[in-house]
Coordinates of C-alpha atoms in Angstrom, one line a residue:
Chain A
M1 CA -3.2 71.1 22.3
A2 CA -3.2 70.9 18.5
V3 CA 0.5 70.0 18.5
K4 CA 0.0 67.2 20.9
S5 CA -2.8 65.4 19.0
K6 CA -0.8 65.6 15.8
L7 CA 2.0 63.9 17.6
Q8 CA -0.1 61.1 18.8
I9 CA -1.4 60.2 15.3
S10 CA 2.1 59.8 13.9
S11 CA 3.4 57.7 16.8
G12 CA 4.4 54.1 15.8
F13 CA 3.4 50.7 17.3
T14 CA 4.3 49.9 20.8
L15 CA 6.5 47.0 21.6
I16 CA 3.5 45.1 23.0
E17 CA 1.6 45.4 19.8
V18 CA 4.5 44.2 17.7
I19 CA 5.1 41.2 20.0
M20 CA 1.4 40.3 19.8
A21 CA 1.4 40.6 16.0
V22 CA 4.5 38.4 15.7
V23 CA 3.1 35.8 18.2
I24 CA -0.2 35.6 16.2
L25 CA 1.7 35.2 12.9
S26 CA 4.0 32.6 14.2
G27 CA 1.1 30.7 15.9
S28 CA -0.8 30.5 12.6
L29 CA 2.3 29.4 10.8
V30 CA 3.0 26.7 13.3
V31 CA -0.6 25.4 13.0
L32 CA -0.4 25.4 9.1
L33 CA 2.9 23.6 9.1
G34 CA 1.6 21.2 11.7
L35 CA -1.4 20.3 9.5
Q36 CA 0.9 19.7 6.5
S37 CA 3.2 17.4 8.4
A38 CA 0.2 15.6 9.9
A39 CA -1.0 14.9 6.4
V40 CA 2.4 13.7 5.4
S41 CA 2.7 11.3 8.3
K42 CA -0.9 10.0 7.7
A43 CA 0.0 9.2 4.1
L44 CA 3.2 7.5 5.2
R45 CA 1.2 5.4 7.6
D46 CA -1.2 4.5 4.8
R47 CA 1.6 3.1 2.8
N48 CA 3.0 1.1 5.6
Q49 CA -0.4 -0.3 6.4
L50 CA -0.8 -1.5 2.8
K51 CA 2.6 -3.1 2.9
A52 CA 1.8 -4.8 6.2
M53 CA -1.5 -5.9 4.9
M54 CA 0.0 -7.6 1.9
A55 CA 2.7 -9.2 4.0
A56 CA 0.0 -10.5 6.4
R57 CA -1.9 -12.0 3.5
Q58 CA 1.2 -13.8 2.3
I59 CA 1.9 -15.2 5.7
L60 CA -1.6 -16.3 6.4
A61 CA -1.9 -17.9 3.0
A62 CA 1.1 -20.0 3.8
I63 CA -0.2 -21.0 7.2
E64 CA -3.6 -21.9 5.8
I65 CA -2.4 -24.0 2.9
Q66 CA 0.5 -25.8 4.3
S67 CA -1.3 -26.7 7.5
E68 CA 1.6 -25.2 9.2
T69 CA -0.4 -25.3 12.4
E70 CA 1.8 -26.7 15.1
P71 CA 1.5 -24.4 18.1
R72 CA 4.3 -22.0 18.0
S73 CA 5.3 -18.5 18.9
E74 CA 8.0 -16.4 17.3
T75 CA 9.1 -12.9 16.7
E76 CA 11.0 -12.3 13.6
T77 CA 11.5 -9.8 10.8
V78 CA 8.7 -10.2 8.3
Y79 CA 11.0 -11.5 5.6
R80 CA 12.5 -14.1 7.8
L81 CA 9.1 -15.3 9.0
M82 CA 8.0 -15.7 5.3
E83 CA 11.2 -17.7 4.7
N84 CA 10.4 -19.9 7.7
L85 CA 6.9 -20.5 6.6
N86 CA 7.9 -21.3 3.0
A87 CA 5.8 -18.4 1.8
L88 CA 8.4 -17.2 -0.6
P89 CA 8.9 -18.8 -4.0
T90 CA 12.6 -17.8 -4.1
A91 CA 15.0 -15.7 -2.1
D92 CA 14.1 -12.2 -3.2
E93 CA 16.2 -9.2 -2.4
E94 CA 13.6 -6.8 -3.6
L95 CA 11.1 -8.2 -1.2
Q96 CA 13.6 -8.2 1.6
E97 CA 14.1 -4.5 1.0
L98 CA 10.3 -3.9 0.7
Y99 CA 9.7 -5.3 4.2
N100 CA 12.9 -3.8 5.6
N101 CA 12.2 -2.6 9.2
M102 CA 9.0 -4.5 9.5
N103 CA 8.8 -7.1 12.2
A104 CA 6.2 -9.8 12.9
E105 CA 5.0 -11.6 15.9
L106 CA 3.3 -14.9 15.2
E107 CA 1.5 -17.0 17.7
I108 CA -0.3 -20.2 16.9
A109 CA -2.1 -21.8 19.8
E110 CA -4.7 -24.5 20.2
W111 CA -8.3 -23.2 20.5
P112 CA -10.6 -25.2 22.8
N113 CA -13.5 -26.9 21.0
P114 CA -16.9 -25.2 21.6
E115 CA -19.3 -27.2 23.9
A116 CA -21.8 -27.6 21.1
L117 CA -19.2 -29.6 19.0
S118 CA -18.1 -32.0 21.7
A119 CA -20.2 -34.8 20.2
L120 CA -18.5 -34.4 16.8
T121 CA -15.0 -34.2 18.3
D122 CA -15.4 -37.0 20.9
G123 CA -14.2 -34.5 23.4
E124 CA -10.8 -35.3 22.2
S125 CA -8.3 -33.1 20.5
N126 CA -9.0 -29.5 19.6
F127 CA -9.6 -29.0 15.9
L128 CA -9.0 -25.3 15.6
N129 CA -5.9 -23.3 16.1
R130 CA -5.9 -19.6 16.8
V131 CA -3.4 -17.6 14.8
R132 CA -2.5 -14.2 16.0
L133 CA -0.3 -12.2 13.7
R134 CA 1.0 -8.8 14.6
I135 CA 3.2 -6.8 12.1
F136 CA 4.8 -3.7 13.6
W137 CA 7.1 -1.0 12.5
G138 CA 8.1 2.5 13.7
E139 CA 7.9 3.5 17.3
F140 CA 4.2 4.7 17.6
P141 CA 1.5 2.4 19.0
D142 CA -0.4 3.1 15.8
D143 CA 2.3 1.6 13.7
Q144 CA 1.0 -1.9 13.6
L145 CA -1.4 -4.3 12.1
E146 CA -2.9 -7.1 14.2
I147 CA -4.9 -10.0 12.8
V148 CA -6.5 -12.9 14.6
Y149 CA -7.4 -15.9 12.4
F150 CA -8.6 -19.4 12.9
V151 CA -7.3 -22.4 11.0
P152 CA -8.1 -26.2 11.3
N153 CA -5.1 -27.7 13.0
N154 CA -5.4 -30.8 11.0
L155 CA -7.1 -30.3 7.7
G156 CA -10.0 -32.7 7.3
Q157 CA -10.4 -33.8 10.9
L158 CA -14.1 -32.7 10.9
Chain B
M1 CA 3.5 83.8 36.3
K2 CA 2.6 80.3 37.2
S3 CA 0.7 79.5 34.0
D4 CA 3.5 81.0 32.0
S5 CA 6.0 78.6 33.4
I6 CA 3.6 75.6 32.7
I7 CA 3.3 76.6 29.1
S8 CA 7.0 77.1 28.7
S9 CA 7.8 73.7 30.2
H10 CA 5.2 72.1 27.9
I11 CA 6.9 73.5 24.9
V12 CA 10.2 72.2 26.1
L13 CA 8.8 68.7 26.6
T14 CA 7.1 68.5 23.2
N15 CA 10.2 69.8 21.6
K16 CA 12.2 67.1 23.2
S17 CA 9.9 64.3 22.2
N18 CA 9.6 65.7 18.7
K19 CA 13.3 65.5 18.4
R20 CA 13.4 61.8 19.6
R21 CA 10.7 60.8 17.2
K22 CA 12.7 62.0 14.3
Q23 CA 15.7 60.0 15.3
A24 CA 16.2 57.2 12.6
F25 CA 17.8 53.7 13.1
T26 CA 21.5 53.6 12.9
L27 CA 23.2 51.5 10.1
I28 CA 24.2 48.8 12.6
E29 CA 20.6 48.4 13.8
V30 CA 19.3 48.1 10.3
I31 CA 22.0 45.5 9.4
I32 CA 21.3 43.5 12.5
A33 CA 17.6 43.6 11.8
I34 CA 18.0 42.6 8.1
S35 CA 20.4 39.7 9.0
I36 CA 18.0 38.3 11.7
L37 CA 15.1 38.6 9.3
S38 CA 17.0 36.9 6.4
I39 CA 18.0 34.0 8.7
V40 CA 14.4 33.6 9.8
F41 CA 13.1 33.7 6.2
M42 CA 15.8 31.2 5.0
T43 CA 14.8 28.7 7.7
A44 CA 11.1 29.1 6.9
Y45 CA 11.7 28.8 3.2
R46 CA 13.8 25.6 3.7
G47 CA 11.1 24.1 5.8
L48 CA 8.3 25.1 3.4
S49 CA 10.1 23.8 0.3
Q50 CA 10.8 20.5 2.0
I51 CA 7.2 20.1 2.9
A52 CA 6.2 21.1 -0.7
R53 CA 8.6 18.5 -2.0
S54 CA 7.4 15.7 0.2
K55 CA 3.8 16.6 -0.7
T56 CA 4.6 16.3 -4.4
L57 CA 6.2 12.9 -3.8
L58 CA 3.3 11.7 -1.7
D59 CA 0.7 12.8 -4.3
D60 CA 2.8 10.9 -6.8
E61 CA 2.8 7.8 -4.7
R62 CA -0.9 8.0 -3.6
E63 CA -2.1 7.2 -7.1
I64 CA 0.1 4.2 -7.3
L65 CA -1.1 3.0 -3.9
Q66 CA -4.7 3.2 -5.1
I67 CA -3.8 1.2 -8.2
A68 CA -1.8 -1.4 -6.3
N69 CA -4.6 -1.8 -3.7
T70 CA -7.3 -2.3 -6.4
L71 CA -5.1 -4.6 -8.4
S72 CA -4.1 -6.9 -5.6
S73 CA -7.6 -7.1 -4.1
R74 CA -9.1 -7.8 -7.6
L75 CA -6.5 -10.5 -8.4
S76 CA -6.9 -12.1 -4.9
R77 CA -10.7 -12.2 -5.2
E78 CA -10.7 -13.7 -8.7
L79 CA -7.9 -16.2 -8.0
Q80 CA -9.7 -17.4 -4.9
M81 CA -12.8 -18.1 -7.0
S82 CA -10.9 -20.3 -9.3
I83 CA -12.3 -23.8 -9.6
K84 CA -10.8 -27.1 -10.6
E85 CA -13.4 -28.7 -12.8
G86 CA -13.7 -27.9 -16.4
E87 CA -11.4 -26.7 -19.1
I88 CA -10.2 -23.2 -19.9
Q89 CA -11.5 -21.6 -23.1
Y90 CA -8.9 -19.4 -24.5
P91 CA -7.4 -19.1 -28.0
G92 CA -4.6 -21.6 -28.4
E93 CA -5.2 -23.3 -25.0
K94 CA -6.9 -26.5 -24.4
E95 CA -7.3 -29.4 -21.9
L96 CA -6.1 -27.5 -18.9
I97 CA -7.9 -26.0 -15.9
F98 CA -5.2 -23.6 -15.0
K99 CA -2.3 -22.3 -16.9
G100 CA 0.6 -20.1 -15.8
I101 CA 3.0 -18.9 -18.5
E102 CA 6.3 -17.4 -17.6
A103 CA 7.4 -14.5 -19.9
S104 CA 10.0 -11.8 -19.8
V105 CA 9.3 -8.2 -20.7
S106 CA 12.5 -6.3 -20.2
G107 CA 15.7 -7.3 -18.6
N108 CA 15.0 -9.3 -15.4
N109 CA 11.4 -8.1 -15.3
R110 CA 8.8 -10.8 -15.8
G111 CA 5.5 -10.2 -17.5
D112 CA 3.7 -13.5 -16.8
Q113 CA 0.4 -14.5 -18.1
I114 CA -2.2 -16.5 -16.1
I115 CA -5.3 -18.2 -17.5
F116 CA -7.8 -19.8 -15.1
L117 CA -11.4 -20.9 -14.7
A118 CA -13.4 -18.9 -12.2
N119 CA -16.9 -18.7 -10.9
E120 CA -17.8 -15.1 -11.5
A121 CA -21.4 -15.1 -10.3
G122 CA -23.5 -12.4 -11.9
Q123 CA -21.1 -11.7 -14.7
Y124 CA -22.1 -9.4 -17.5
V125 CA -22.3 -10.9 -21.0
P126 CA -23.0 -8.4 -23.7
D127 CA -25.7 -10.4 -25.5
G128 CA -28.4 -10.0 -22.8
Q129 CA -28.9 -13.8 -22.4
S130 CA -28.2 -15.6 -19.2
H131 CA -25.2 -17.9 -18.9
S132 CA -23.6 -19.8 -16.2
G133 CA -21.3 -17.8 -13.9
L134 CA -18.3 -19.8 -15.2
V135 CA -15.7 -17.8 -17.0
T136 CA -12.1 -18.1 -18.2
I137 CA -10.1 -15.2 -17.0
S138 CA -6.7 -14.2 -18.3
Y139 CA -4.3 -11.6 -17.2
R140 CA -1.5 -10.7 -19.7
V141 CA 1.1 -8.0 -20.0
V142 CA 1.5 -6.2 -23.4
K143 CA 3.5 -3.4 -24.7
D144 CA 1.9 0.0 -24.2
P145 CA 1.7 1.7 -27.6
D146 CA 1.6 5.1 -25.9
A147 CA 4.5 4.5 -23.6
P148 CA 6.5 6.1 -22.0
R149 CA 3.9 7.8 -19.9
T150 CA 6.2 8.8 -17.1
D151 CA 8.7 11.6 -16.7
S152 CA 11.6 9.1 -16.5
K153 CA 10.8 7.8 -20.0
E154 CA 10.9 4.3 -18.7
Q155 CA 8.9 1.7 -20.6
T156 CA 5.6 0.8 -18.9
F157 CA 3.3 -2.0 -19.9
L158 CA -0.4 -2.5 -20.0
L159 CA -2.1 -5.2 -17.9
I160 CA -4.9 -6.6 -19.9
R161 CA -7.7 -8.7 -18.5
D162 CA -9.7 -11.0 -20.7
E163 CA -12.9 -12.7 -19.7
V164 CA -14.4 -15.5 -21.9
P165 CA -17.9 -16.8 -20.9
N166 CA -18.2 -20.6 -20.7
I167 CA -20.1 -21.3 -23.9
Q168 CA -19.6 -24.0 -26.4
P169 CA -18.2 -24.0 -29.0
L170 CA -15.1 -21.9 -28.5
E171 CA -15.9 -19.6 -31.5
D172 CA -19.2 -18.5 -29.9
A173 CA -17.4 -17.9 -26.6
L174 CA -14.7 -15.8 -28.2
A175 CA -17.3 -13.7 -29.9
K176 CA -18.3 -12.6 -26.4
I177 CA -14.9 -12.0 -25.0
M178 CA -14.5 -9.0 -22.8
T179 CA -11.1 -7.4 -22.9
F180 CA -10.0 -4.3 -21.1
P181 CA -6.8 -2.8 -19.6
I182 CA -6.5 -2.7 -15.8
T183 CA -3.6 -0.4 -15.6
N184 CA -1.0 1.3 -17.8
R185 CA 1.6 1.8 -15.1
L186 CA 2.9 -1.8 -15.0
K187 CA 6.6 -2.5 -15.1
S188 CA 6.6 -6.2 -14.3
L189 CA 4.2 -8.9 -13.1
E190 CA 5.3 -12.2 -11.7
F191 CA 3.3 -15.2 -10.6
N192 CA 4.5 -18.2 -8.7
Y193 CA 2.5 -21.3 -7.9
F194 CA 2.6 -23.6 -5.0
N195 CA 2.0 -27.3 -5.8
S196 CA 0.3 -29.1 -2.9
K197 CA 1.4 -32.5 -4.2
S198 CA 5.1 -31.8 -4.3
Q199 CA 4.9 -29.1 -1.6
S200 CA 7.1 -26.8 -3.7
W201 CA 6.9 -23.5 -5.6
Q202 CA 6.8 -23.4 -9.4
R203 CA 7.3 -20.6 -11.9
T204 CA 4.9 -22.0 -14.5
W205 CA 1.8 -24.2 -14.2
E206 CA 0.8 -26.9 -16.7
E207 CA -0.5 -29.6 -14.4
K208 CA -3.5 -31.5 -15.4
E209 CA -6.4 -32.0 -13.0
L210 CA -4.7 -30.0 -10.3
I211 CA -4.6 -26.3 -9.6
P212 CA -2.2 -24.4 -7.4
S213 CA -3.0 -24.3 -3.7
M214 CA -1.3 -21.0 -3.2
I215 CA -0.4 -18.3 -5.7
S216 CA 2.0 -15.5 -4.9
F217 CA 2.2 -12.5 -7.1
K218 CA 4.6 -9.6 -7.3
F219 CA 4.2 -6.5 -9.4
K220 CA 6.1 -3.3 -10.0
L221 CA 4.4 0.0 -10.8
L222 CA 5.8 3.2 -12.0
T223 CA 4.5 6.5 -10.7
P224 CA 3.9 9.5 -12.9
L225 CA 7.2 10.9 -11.8
G226 CA 8.9 7.6 -12.8
R227 CA 9.5 6.1 -9.4
E228 CA 9.2 2.4 -9.0
F229 CA 7.2 0.6 -6.3
I230 CA 7.0 -3.1 -5.6
F231 CA 4.0 -4.9 -4.2
A232 CA 3.8 -8.6 -3.4
T233 CA 1.3 -10.9 -1.7
A234 CA -0.1 -14.4 -1.9
V235 CA -3.5 -16.0 -1.8
P236 CA -4.5 -19.4 -0.7
I237 CA -6.8 -21.4 -3.1
K238 CA -9.0 -23.9 -1.3
A239 CA -9.8 -25.8 -4.5
G240 CA -6.1 -26.4 -5.0
V241 CA -5.5 -28.3 -1.8
E242 CA -5.1 -32.0 -2.4
E243 CA -8.3 -34.0 -2.4
D244 CA -7.6 -36.3 0.6
R245 CA -6.6 -33.5 2.8
A246 CA -9.4 -31.1 1.8
T247 CA -12.3 -33.5 2.3
G248 CA -10.9 -35.8 5.0
V249 CA -11.0 -38.9 2.8
G250 CA -7.7 -40.3 3.8
P251 CA -5.8 -42.9 1.9

């Protein structure tokens, strides 16, 4: 009897125990690594958002000031769209590289006059245009910035 | 007789299992185990060090993103508050409402200066008296006496903002000038101005009685690790749109 109990004490782990320990260990490692990589991709997304925001500001500034308000719809790379809208002072390779892989979808459409303003506008032409700008990159649905904006379609009509 | 045989069989059994317990791993088994383990550790180490590296780079970048965000929203806000009536009050400048000076800091990098009148409501003037909210604001790029501040030993510049309250005469206004640096990580700053009369871009601005209708700016910042980042955007300026188009008084 004494011999048997001594034997039991000095016996090693069973296979099941070892497997369970390894599974728990690798599970926690996977969770930790997953957290890290989530933080990394969030930061990356932050940077792209800032880039897209600055590009959008530049595009909208050009639309607002140059009364570039003919109804239109186009999908282009961000840099090409800026060129088309005369939003770039000069051809700029650095900017082209900065907005590399960013695309833009621009849609300018007439916006019906509100009822209340019909007296002012003689029920004639619409005086507002609705600008919808979507800048997108990457393959995830989150990888985009969408802005809806209104501009007078003929500055000074009202 | 029966119990005797049970005891003897028990002894045989324990003896056998005791013998098995004491059996060690063979060399082959140990080698295989070690090589599997080392492969696993190597893979894990590679992944971890990659993550650590990208984390260092991201931390390095995050600071610059903060500065860029602050800088571009501050510039946009102040430029959009620029007005087109009055005269800038700044040492050496007169009879202009808006001035854009092109300058070069190093190589192809520009370090432009901009001086404009803006309506900064609620401004702080250090004499405790109340003044109008009208100020002359200037952004200029100067050499950083403590540079280089980055690991790459590249030259960085200071972006200085001056604010002069609208008080006459100029000496009194300059006595109340407020000057402070915005960032010390600047590598270049470039302004371009859109002229609504000629419908074209200019690198400098010295027009009289007209201010730009759109200003684009581009700046480069250096991170603490010496990496370069470019930011660029543009702001529309309502006061800069030609009179007849802005108010509807056609020719």
